[in-house]
Every structure is written in structure tokens, then in C-alpha cells.
PDB file of C-alpha atoms in Angstrom:
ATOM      1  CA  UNK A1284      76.562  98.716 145.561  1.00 57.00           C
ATOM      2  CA  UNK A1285      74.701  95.387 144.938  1.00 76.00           C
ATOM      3  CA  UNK A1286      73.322  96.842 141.646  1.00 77.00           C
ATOM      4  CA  UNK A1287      77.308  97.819 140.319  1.00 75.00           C
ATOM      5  CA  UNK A1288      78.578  93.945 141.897  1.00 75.00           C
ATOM      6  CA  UNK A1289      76.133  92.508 139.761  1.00 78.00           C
ATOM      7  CA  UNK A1290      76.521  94.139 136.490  1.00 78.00           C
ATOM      8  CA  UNK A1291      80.538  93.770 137.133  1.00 76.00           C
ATOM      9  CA  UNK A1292      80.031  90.404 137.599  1.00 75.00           C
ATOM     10  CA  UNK A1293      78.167  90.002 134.306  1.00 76.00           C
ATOM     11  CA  UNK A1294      80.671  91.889 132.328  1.00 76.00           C
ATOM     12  CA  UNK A1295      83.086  89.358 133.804  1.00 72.00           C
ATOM     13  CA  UNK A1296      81.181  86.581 132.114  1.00 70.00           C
ATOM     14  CA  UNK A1297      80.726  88.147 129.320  1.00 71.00           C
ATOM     15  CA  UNK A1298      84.225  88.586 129.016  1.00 68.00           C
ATOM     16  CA  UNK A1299      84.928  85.311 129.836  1.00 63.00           C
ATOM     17  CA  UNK A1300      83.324  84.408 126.808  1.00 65.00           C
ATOM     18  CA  UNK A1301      85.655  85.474 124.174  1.00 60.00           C
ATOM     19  CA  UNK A1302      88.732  83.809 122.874  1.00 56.00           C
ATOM     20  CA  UNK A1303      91.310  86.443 124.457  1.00 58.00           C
ATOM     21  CA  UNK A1304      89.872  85.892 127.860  1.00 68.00           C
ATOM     22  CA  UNK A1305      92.444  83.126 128.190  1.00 75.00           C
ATOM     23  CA  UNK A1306      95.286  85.034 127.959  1.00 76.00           C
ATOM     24  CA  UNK A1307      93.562  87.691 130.331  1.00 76.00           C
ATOM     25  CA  UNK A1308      92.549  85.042 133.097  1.00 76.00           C
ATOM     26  CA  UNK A1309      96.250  82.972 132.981  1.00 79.00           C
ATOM     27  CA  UNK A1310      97.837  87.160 133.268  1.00 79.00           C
ATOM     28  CA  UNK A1311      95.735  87.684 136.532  1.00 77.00           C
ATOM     29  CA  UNK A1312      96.657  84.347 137.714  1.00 79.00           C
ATOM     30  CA  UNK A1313      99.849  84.827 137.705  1.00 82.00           C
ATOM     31  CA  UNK A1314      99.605  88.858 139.058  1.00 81.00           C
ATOM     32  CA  UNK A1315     100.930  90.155 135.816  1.00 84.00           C
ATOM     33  CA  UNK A1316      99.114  93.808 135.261  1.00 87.00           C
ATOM     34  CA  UNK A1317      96.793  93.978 132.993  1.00 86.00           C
ATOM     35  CA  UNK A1318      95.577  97.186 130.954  1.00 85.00           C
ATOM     36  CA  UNK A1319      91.815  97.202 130.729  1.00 84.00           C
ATOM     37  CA  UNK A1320      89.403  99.733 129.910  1.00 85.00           C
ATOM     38  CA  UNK A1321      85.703 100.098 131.735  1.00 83.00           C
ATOM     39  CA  UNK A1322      83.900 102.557 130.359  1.00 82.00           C
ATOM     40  CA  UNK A1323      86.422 105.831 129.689  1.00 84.00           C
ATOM     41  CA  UNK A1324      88.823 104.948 132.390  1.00 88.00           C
ATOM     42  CA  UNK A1325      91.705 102.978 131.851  1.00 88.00           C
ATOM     43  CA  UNK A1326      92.953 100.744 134.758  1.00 89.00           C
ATOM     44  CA  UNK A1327      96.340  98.524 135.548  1.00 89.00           C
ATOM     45  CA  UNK A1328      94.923  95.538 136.911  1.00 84.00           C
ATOM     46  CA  UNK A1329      96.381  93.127 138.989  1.00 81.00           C
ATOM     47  CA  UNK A1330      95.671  90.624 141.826  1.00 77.00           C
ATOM     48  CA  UNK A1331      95.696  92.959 144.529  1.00 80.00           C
ATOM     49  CA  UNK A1332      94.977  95.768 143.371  1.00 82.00           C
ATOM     50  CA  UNK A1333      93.254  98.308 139.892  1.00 85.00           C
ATOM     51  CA  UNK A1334      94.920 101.490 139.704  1.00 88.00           C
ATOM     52  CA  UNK A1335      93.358 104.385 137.567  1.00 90.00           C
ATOM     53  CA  UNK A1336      96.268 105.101 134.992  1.00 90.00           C
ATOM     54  CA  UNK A1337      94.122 107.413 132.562  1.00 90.00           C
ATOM     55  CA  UNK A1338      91.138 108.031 130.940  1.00 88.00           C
ATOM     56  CA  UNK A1339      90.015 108.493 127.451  1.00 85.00           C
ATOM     57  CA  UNK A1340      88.553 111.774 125.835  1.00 81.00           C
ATOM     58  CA  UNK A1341      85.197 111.517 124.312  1.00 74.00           C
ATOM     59  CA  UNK A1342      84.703 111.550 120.463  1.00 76.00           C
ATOM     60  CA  UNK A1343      82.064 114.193 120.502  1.00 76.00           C
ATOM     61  CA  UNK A1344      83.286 117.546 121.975  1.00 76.00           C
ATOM     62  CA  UNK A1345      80.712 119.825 124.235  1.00 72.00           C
ATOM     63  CA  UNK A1346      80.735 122.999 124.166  1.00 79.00           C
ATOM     64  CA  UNK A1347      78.746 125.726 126.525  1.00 81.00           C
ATOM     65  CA  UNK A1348      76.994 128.303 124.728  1.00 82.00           C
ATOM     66  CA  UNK A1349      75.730 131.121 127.897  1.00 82.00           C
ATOM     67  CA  UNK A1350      72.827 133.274 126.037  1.00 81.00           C
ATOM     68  CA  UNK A1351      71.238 135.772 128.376  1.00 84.00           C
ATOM     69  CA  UNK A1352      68.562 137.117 127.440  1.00 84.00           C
ATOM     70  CA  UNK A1353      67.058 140.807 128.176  1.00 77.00           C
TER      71      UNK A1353
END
């Protein structure tokens, strides 16, 4: 888990960073949920708690092809 703190941490600052993290930090402040999206889930984030609302489908579609050969 020390590997997945750290690189959370870092996408924290690195979020930090831009101009909307204002408006992100003052919302979790003051335990108003916030939508964010880490990687293709989307969580409700608030003080206490992130809750798993959804999760996006990928661009690319994969399909199985089963070939069996004789």
C-alpha cells in the first residue's frame, strides 16, 4: 500500500497545482461532495467518506475472437 499512498499523494499535489483546485479544496472543507474521476471510476467525495458512483466505458472496444485449431 505504501507504493498507491505515495502516488495518491502526488496526484494530490499535482492537483493542487491548477487553478480549479481552489474551488475543489474550499468544497472538501466544507464536506460538500465532490465528483471526481481516478482513473475509469467515478467517485462522490467527501470528508468522511469516497463512494464509487460509476465508472466509465473505455473508448476502444475488445472483442474475443476463440480460433481452435485442428
Amino acid at each position: 500500500m505504501r507504493g498507491v499512498e505515495k502516488q495518491e499523494h502526488a496526484a494530490i499535489a499535482h492537483m493542487l497545482k491548477r487553478k480549479q483546485s481552489a474551488a475543489y479544496v474550499s468544497a472538501r472543507r466544507a464536506n460538500i461532495p465532490v465528483t471526481v474521476v481516478r482513473g475509469d471510476t467515478i467517485y462522490r467525495v467527501t470528508r468522511e467518506s469516497s463512494e464509487a458512483i460509476g465508472t466509465i466505458e473505455p473508448k476502444v472496444k475488445v472483442s474475443q475472437r476463440i480460433i481452435a485449431l485442428k
